[in-house]
């Protein structure tokens, strides 16, 4: 949050040109901005991938009964926002941004619900974490499938060979992390040159890291614990610093009610709230899952609002959606506004809800 404020302050001061020059400066074969968005963010996605695998093996997504409600809720939280955005931007040059309001920022959403403390059931925090992880997986698939412009199959084949090697290491129960991390660098390089966004390498690498269902710390858990602080206290702040440098212009206010801006805000705030609530209700109605212990439908509605905090992932998809710099800037500003609205509304609403179990 501090880096967002600093970035906005720099972008609207006489240091703006120097900051832009710093981001476009070359460091080796890539610019500073590319190292952040394609390099550091791969480590962010590596951590997300580790969390997804751990939840699938031993956590909230490890059984059909546990996974049903958060998976269905996350699906609603992706489809409804994308549909709302598409309705406003159908036929326009900004139609390609439909993926922007699909994403939930897991770190910011969990930070807000943590601030609520005992005002909400502990089970609701677990539910939000599981939902956000499924949401992240959906965003990763969207990036891989829909935001890849050109595929170079020679590099993709080499990436596939490295991936098979990593799978073989896992199969033969090799637990030394260096056997995964060193080939992981090669995997990143080949995927980066294949045309598929390089961050996907982080997720693929994560899925090959060995884990277990016992109390003994696995290589996956060891790596996850090691990456938590660097990602949360360095990579995410640096990403925010580099990508929220929005120079305010009077046209941006009107841009909030343009098809692009309104589609993002309505998609993230209204779309996430409606999608998560409606699909959760359908899942419970058809006995695909049950509400978290101690939670009621008002809690689910508030949680849907918090899911509208798109920030990191939404800004990331904005960078991939458009080539026009003004569209990117308007999208970032709309994401910022929608995330603030969703975060404040969700916090205030959940703070006012009494912990009364729902009648189903």
Coordinates of C-alpha atoms in Angstrom, one line a residue:
X1 CA 0.0 0.0 0.0
X2 CA 2.9 2.3 0.8
X3 CA 4.5 1.6 -2.6
X4 CA 1.3 2.4 -4.4
X5 CA 1.2 5.8 -2.7
X6 CA 4.9 6.4 -3.4
X7 CA 4.5 5.3 -7.1
X8 CA 1.5 7.7 -7.5
X9 CA 3.4 10.5 -5.9
X10 CA 6.5 10.0 -8.2
X11 CA 4.3 9.8 -11.3
X12 CA 2.7 13.2 -10.4
X13 CA 6.0 15.0 -9.6
X14 CA 9.0 16.3 -11.5
X15 CA 10.7 13.0 -10.8
X16 CA 8.3 11.3 -13.3
X17 CA 10.6 11.3 -16.4
X18 CA 13.5 10.0 -14.4
X19 CA 11.4 7.2 -13.0
X20 CA 10.1 6.2 -16.4
X21 CA 13.8 6.3 -17.7
X22 CA 14.8 4.0 -14.8
X23 CA 12.0 1.5 -15.7
X24 CA 13.0 1.5 -19.4
X25 CA 16.7 1.2 -18.8
X26 CA 18.3 -2.0 -20.0
X27 CA 19.8 -4.5 -17.5
X28 CA 21.4 -7.1 -19.6
X29 CA 19.0 -8.4 -22.3
X30 CA 15.9 -6.9 -20.7
X31 CA 14.6 -3.6 -19.3
X32 CA 14.1 -3.0 -15.6
X33 CA 10.3 -3.2 -16.1
X34 CA 10.6 -6.5 -18.0
X35 CA 12.8 -8.0 -15.2
X36 CA 10.1 -7.0 -12.7
X37 CA 7.0 -8.1 -14.7
X38 CA 8.5 -11.2 -16.3
X39 CA 11.2 -12.1 -13.8
X40 CA 10.2 -11.2 -10.3
X41 CA 6.6 -12.0 -11.0
X42 CA 7.6 -15.5 -12.0
X43 CA 8.7 -16.0 -8.4
X44 CA 5.4 -14.6 -7.2
X45 CA 3.6 -17.1 -9.4
X46 CA 6.0 -19.8 -8.1
X47 CA 4.7 -19.1 -4.6
X48 CA 1.1 -19.1 -5.9
X49 CA 1.7 -22.5 -7.6
X50 CA 3.2 -23.9 -4.4
X51 CA 0.1 -22.8 -2.4
X52 CA -2.2 -24.3 -5.0
X53 CA -0.4 -27.7 -4.9
X54 CA -0.3 -27.7 -1.1
X55 CA -4.1 -27.0 -0.9
X56 CA -4.8 -29.7 -3.5
X57 CA -2.7 -32.3 -1.7
X58 CA -3.4 -31.6 1.9
X59 CA -5.5 -28.5 2.3
X60 CA -8.9 -26.9 1.6
X61 CA -9.0 -28.3 -2.0
X62 CA -7.8 -31.8 -1.1
X63 CA -11.3 -33.5 -1.3
X64 CA -14.4 -33.0 -3.4
X65 CA -16.4 -32.1 -0.3
X66 CA -13.9 -29.5 0.8
X67 CA -13.2 -28.0 -2.6
X68 CA -16.8 -27.9 -4.0
X69 CA -18.0 -24.6 -2.5
X70 CA -14.8 -22.5 -3.0
X71 CA -14.3 -23.8 -6.5
X72 CA -17.9 -23.1 -7.5
X73 CA -17.8 -19.7 -5.8
X74 CA -14.5 -18.8 -7.6
X75 CA -16.0 -19.9 -10.9
X76 CA -18.9 -17.5 -10.4
X77 CA -16.5 -14.8 -9.3
X78 CA -14.6 -15.2 -12.6
X79 CA -17.5 -15.7 -15.1
X80 CA -19.9 -12.9 -13.9
X81 CA -17.2 -10.1 -13.8
X82 CA -15.9 -11.1 -17.3
X83 CA -19.5 -11.1 -18.6
X84 CA -20.3 -7.7 -17.2
X85 CA -17.1 -6.3 -18.7
X86 CA -17.8 -7.9 -22.0
X87 CA -21.4 -6.4 -22.1
X88 CA -19.9 -2.9 -21.7
X89 CA -17.0 -3.4 -24.2
X90 CA -18.5 -5.7 -26.8
X91 CA -17.2 -4.6 -30.3
X92 CA -14.9 -2.0 -28.8
X93 CA -11.1 -2.0 -29.1
X94 CA -11.0 -2.5 -25.3
X95 CA -13.0 -5.8 -25.5
X96 CA -9.7 -7.8 -25.0
X97 CA -9.6 -6.6 -21.4
X98 CA -12.4 -9.0 -20.3
X99 CA -9.9 -10.9 -18.1
X100 CA -9.0 -7.9 -15.9
X101 CA -12.0 -8.1 -13.5
X102 CA -11.7 -11.9 -13.2
X103 CA -8.8 -11.8 -10.7
X104 CA -8.7 -11.5 -6.9
X105 CA -5.6 -10.2 -5.2
X106 CA -5.1 -13.0 -2.5
X107 CA -2.7 -11.0 -0.4
X108 CA -4.8 -7.8 -0.1
X109 CA -8.1 -9.7 0.3
X110 CA -6.6 -11.8 3.2
X111 CA -5.1 -8.7 4.7
X112 CA -8.5 -7.0 4.9
X113 CA -10.2 -10.0 6.4
X114 CA -7.4 -10.5 8.9
X115 CA -8.0 -6.9 10.1
X116 CA -11.6 -7.9 10.9
X117 CA -10.2 -10.3 13.6
X118 CA -12.9 -12.1 15.5
X119 CA -15.7 -10.1 13.8
X120 CA -15.9 -12.9 11.3
X121 CA -15.8 -16.7 11.7
X122 CA -12.3 -18.2 11.3
X123 CA -13.8 -20.6 8.7
X124 CA -14.6 -17.6 6.5
X125 CA -10.9 -16.7 6.3
X126 CA -10.0 -20.3 5.2
X127 CA -12.9 -20.2 2.6
X128 CA -11.6 -16.9 1.2
X129 CA -8.0 -18.3 1.0
X130 CA -9.3 -21.3 -0.9
X131 CA -11.5 -19.2 -3.2
X132 CA -8.6 -16.8 -4.0
X133 CA -6.2 -19.7 -4.8
X134 CA -8.8 -21.2 -7.2
X135 CA -9.2 -17.7 -8.6
X136 CA -5.5 -17.4 -9.1
X137 CA -5.4 -20.7 -10.9
X138 CA -8.2 -19.5 -13.2
X139 CA -6.3 -16.2 -13.9
X140 CA -3.1 -18.2 -14.7
X141 CA -5.0 -20.4 -17.2
X142 CA -6.6 -17.3 -18.8
X143 CA -3.2 -15.7 -19.2
X144 CA -1.7 -18.9 -20.7
X145 CA -4.6 -19.5 -23.1
X146 CA -6.0 -16.1 -24.1
X147 CA -3.1 -13.6 -23.6
X148 CA -0.5 -15.4 -25.6
X149 CA -0.1 -13.7 -29.0
X150 CA 2.4 -16.0 -30.9
X151 CA 3.8 -19.4 -29.9
X152 CA 7.3 -20.5 -31.0
X153 CA 7.0 -24.3 -30.9
X154 CA 10.8 -24.9 -30.9
X155 CA 11.2 -23.1 -27.5
X156 CA 8.0 -24.7 -26.3
X157 CA 9.4 -28.2 -27.0
X158 CA 12.6 -27.4 -25.1
X159 CA 10.4 -26.1 -22.2
X160 CA 8.5 -29.4 -22.4
X161 CA 11.8 -31.4 -22.2
X162 CA 12.8 -29.5 -19.1
X163 CA 9.4 -30.0 -17.5
X164 CA 9.6 -33.8 -18.2
X165 CA 13.0 -33.8 -16.5
X166 CA 11.5 -32.1 -13.4
X167 CA 8.6 -34.6 -13.4
X168 CA 11.2 -37.4 -13.5
X169 CA 13.1 -35.9 -10.5
X170 CA 9.8 -35.9 -8.6
X171 CA 9.0 -39.4 -9.6
X172 CA 12.3 -40.7 -8.4
X173 CA 11.7 -38.8 -5.1
X174 CA 14.6 -36.4 -5.4
X175 CA 14.1 -33.9 -2.6
X176 CA 17.1 -31.5 -3.1
X177 CA 15.5 -28.3 -4.2
X178 CA 18.6 -27.4 -6.4
X179 CA 17.6 -30.2 -8.7
X180 CA 14.4 -28.3 -9.4
X181 CA 15.4 -24.6 -9.1
X182 CA 18.4 -24.8 -11.6
X183 CA 16.3 -26.5 -14.4
X184 CA 13.5 -24.0 -13.4
X185 CA 15.7 -21.1 -14.7
X186 CA 16.0 -22.9 -18.0
X187 CA 12.3 -23.5 -18.0
X188 CA 11.7 -19.8 -17.5
X189 CA 14.0 -18.9 -20.3
X190 CA 12.4 -21.3 -22.9
X191 CA 8.8 -20.3 -21.9
X192 CA 9.8 -16.6 -22.1
X193 CA 11.0 -17.1 -25.7
X194 CA 8.1 -19.4 -26.6
X195 CA 5.6 -16.5 -26.6
X196 CA 3.7 -17.8 -23.6
X197 CA 4.0 -15.4 -20.7
X198 CA 7.1 -16.3 -18.7
X199 CA 5.3 -16.3 -15.3
X200 CA 3.6 -19.6 -16.3
X201 CA 7.0 -21.2 -15.7
X202 CA 6.7 -20.4 -12.0
X203 CA 3.4 -22.4 -11.7
X204 CA 4.7 -25.3 -13.8
X205 CA 7.9 -25.5 -11.6
X206 CA 5.8 -25.4 -8.4
X207 CA 3.7 -28.3 -9.5
X208 CA 6.8 -30.6 -9.8
X209 CA 8.2 -29.8 -6.3
X210 CA 7.7 -32.8 -4.0
X211 CA 5.4 -32.6 -1.0
X212 CA 3.7 -35.0 1.4
X213 CA 0.7 -35.3 3.7
X214 CA 2.7 -35.9 6.9
X215 CA 3.8 -33.4 9.6
X216 CA 7.4 -33.6 8.3
X217 CA 8.3 -30.5 6.3
X218 CA 8.4 -31.3 2.6
X219 CA 10.6 -29.6 0.0
X220 CA 7.5 -27.7 -1.2
X221 CA 6.7 -26.4 2.3
X222 CA 10.4 -25.5 2.8
X223 CA 10.4 -23.5 -0.4
X224 CA 7.1 -21.9 0.3
X225 CA 8.2 -20.7 3.8
X226 CA 11.5 -19.4 2.3
X227 CA 9.6 -17.4 -0.4
X228 CA 6.8 -15.9 1.7
X229 CA 8.7 -12.9 3.1
X230 CA 10.6 -12.0 -0.1
X231 CA 7.4 -12.1 -2.2
X232 CA 5.2 -10.3 0.3
X233 CA 7.8 -7.7 1.4
X234 CA 9.9 -7.2 -1.7
X235 CA 8.4 -8.5 -4.9
X236 CA 4.8 -7.3 -4.5
X237 CA 5.9 -3.9 -3.3
X238 CA 8.3 -3.5 -6.2
X239 CA 5.6 -4.6 -8.6
X240 CA 3.2 -2.0 -7.1
X241 CA 6.0 0.7 -7.3
X242 CA 6.7 -0.1 -11.0
X243 CA 3.1 -0.5 -12.2
X244 CA 0.9 2.0 -10.4
X245 CA 2.9 5.0 -11.6
X246 CA -0.3 6.7 -12.9
X247 CA 0.0 10.3 -13.9
X248 CA -3.4 11.9 -13.1
X249 CA -5.1 13.6 -16.0
X250 CA -8.6 15.1 -16.1
X251 CA -9.6 12.7 -18.8
X252 CA -9.1 9.8 -16.4
X253 CA -12.1 10.8 -14.3
X254 CA -14.3 10.6 -17.4
X255 CA -12.5 7.4 -18.2
X256 CA -14.0 5.8 -15.1
X257 CA -17.4 5.9 -16.7
X258 CA -16.2 4.9 -20.1
X259 CA -16.9 1.3 -21.2
X260 CA -13.3 0.3 -20.1
X261 CA -13.4 2.0 -16.7
X262 CA -17.0 1.2 -15.8
X263 CA -16.6 -2.4 -17.1
X264 CA -13.7 -2.9 -14.7
X265 CA -15.3 -1.3 -11.7
X266 CA -18.7 -2.9 -12.2
X267 CA -17.0 -6.2 -13.0
X268 CA -14.8 -6.2 -9.9
X269 CA -17.2 -4.8 -7.3
X270 CA -20.7 -5.8 -8.5
X271 CA -19.6 -8.8 -10.6
X272 CA -17.5 -10.5 -7.9
X273 CA -20.2 -9.9 -5.2
X274 CA -23.0 -11.3 -7.4
X275 CA -20.9 -14.1 -8.9
X276 CA -19.5 -15.4 -5.6
X277 CA -22.9 -15.1 -3.7
X278 CA -25.0 -16.5 -6.5
X279 CA -22.8 -19.5 -7.3
X280 CA -22.3 -20.2 -3.6
X281 CA -26.1 -20.3 -3.2
X282 CA -26.5 -22.6 -6.1
X283 CA -23.8 -24.9 -4.8
X284 CA -25.5 -25.2 -1.4
X285 CA -29.0 -25.4 -3.0
X286 CA -28.0 -28.4 -5.1
X287 CA -26.0 -29.9 -2.2
X288 CA -22.6 -29.6 -3.9
X289 CA -21.2 -28.0 -0.7
X290 CA -22.1 -26.4 2.6
X291 CA -21.4 -23.0 4.1
X292 CA -18.3 -22.5 6.2
X293 CA -18.9 -23.2 9.9
X294 CA -20.5 -20.3 11.7
X295 CA -21.0 -18.3 8.6
X296 CA -24.3 -17.0 7.1
X297 CA -25.3 -15.6 3.7
X298 CA -24.4 -12.0 4.7
X299 CA -20.8 -13.2 5.4
X300 CA -20.7 -14.7 1.9
X301 CA -21.9 -11.4 0.4
X302 CA -19.2 -9.5 2.2
X303 CA -16.6 -12.0 1.2
X304 CA -17.8 -11.5 -2.4
X305 CA -17.1 -7.8 -2.0
X306 CA -13.6 -8.5 -0.7
X307 CA -13.0 -10.7 -3.8
X308 CA -13.4 -7.6 -5.8
X309 CA -9.9 -6.4 -4.7
X310 CA -8.2 -7.2 -8.0
X311 CA -5.0 -5.1 -7.6
X312 CA -1.9 -7.2 -8.5
X313 CA -3.4 -9.8 -10.8
X314 CA -5.8 -7.3 -12.4
X315 CA -3.1 -4.8 -13.1
X316 CA -0.9 -7.6 -14.4
X317 CA -3.6 -8.7 -16.9
X318 CA -4.1 -5.0 -17.9
X319 CA -0.5 -4.9 -19.0
X320 CA -1.1 -7.9 -21.2
X321 CA -4.5 -6.8 -22.6
X322 CA -3.6 -3.5 -24.3
X323 CA -0.9 -2.0 -26.4
X324 CA -2.3 1.5 -26.1
X325 CA -0.6 3.3 -23.2
X326 CA -3.7 5.4 -22.4
X327 CA -5.9 2.2 -22.2
X328 CA -3.4 0.7 -19.8
X329 CA -3.3 3.8 -17.6
X330 CA -7.1 4.0 -17.5
X331 CA -7.4 0.3 -16.7
X332 CA -4.8 0.6 -13.9
X333 CA -6.7 3.6 -12.4
X334 CA -10.1 1.8 -12.7
X335 CA -8.5 -1.3 -11.0
X336 CA -7.2 0.9 -8.2
X337 CA -10.6 2.6 -7.6
X338 CA -12.5 -0.7 -7.8
X339 CA -10.1 -2.4 -5.3
X340 CA -10.4 0.5 -2.8
X341 CA -14.2 0.5 -3.2
X342 CA -14.4 -3.3 -2.8
X343 CA -12.0 -3.4 0.2
X344 CA -13.7 -0.6 2.1
X345 CA -17.2 -1.9 1.3
X346 CA -16.3 -5.5 2.3
X347 CA -14.6 -4.4 5.5
X348 CA -17.5 -2.1 6.6
X349 CA -20.2 -4.6 5.6
X350 CA -18.6 -7.6 7.3
X351 CA -17.8 -5.5 10.4
X352 CA -21.6 -4.9 10.8
X353 CA -22.7 -8.6 10.3
X354 CA -23.5 -10.6 13.4
X355 CA -22.1 -14.2 13.5
X356 CA -25.4 -16.0 13.2
X357 CA -25.3 -19.3 11.3
X358 CA -27.4 -19.5 8.1
X359 CA -30.6 -21.6 7.7
X360 CA -30.2 -23.8 4.7

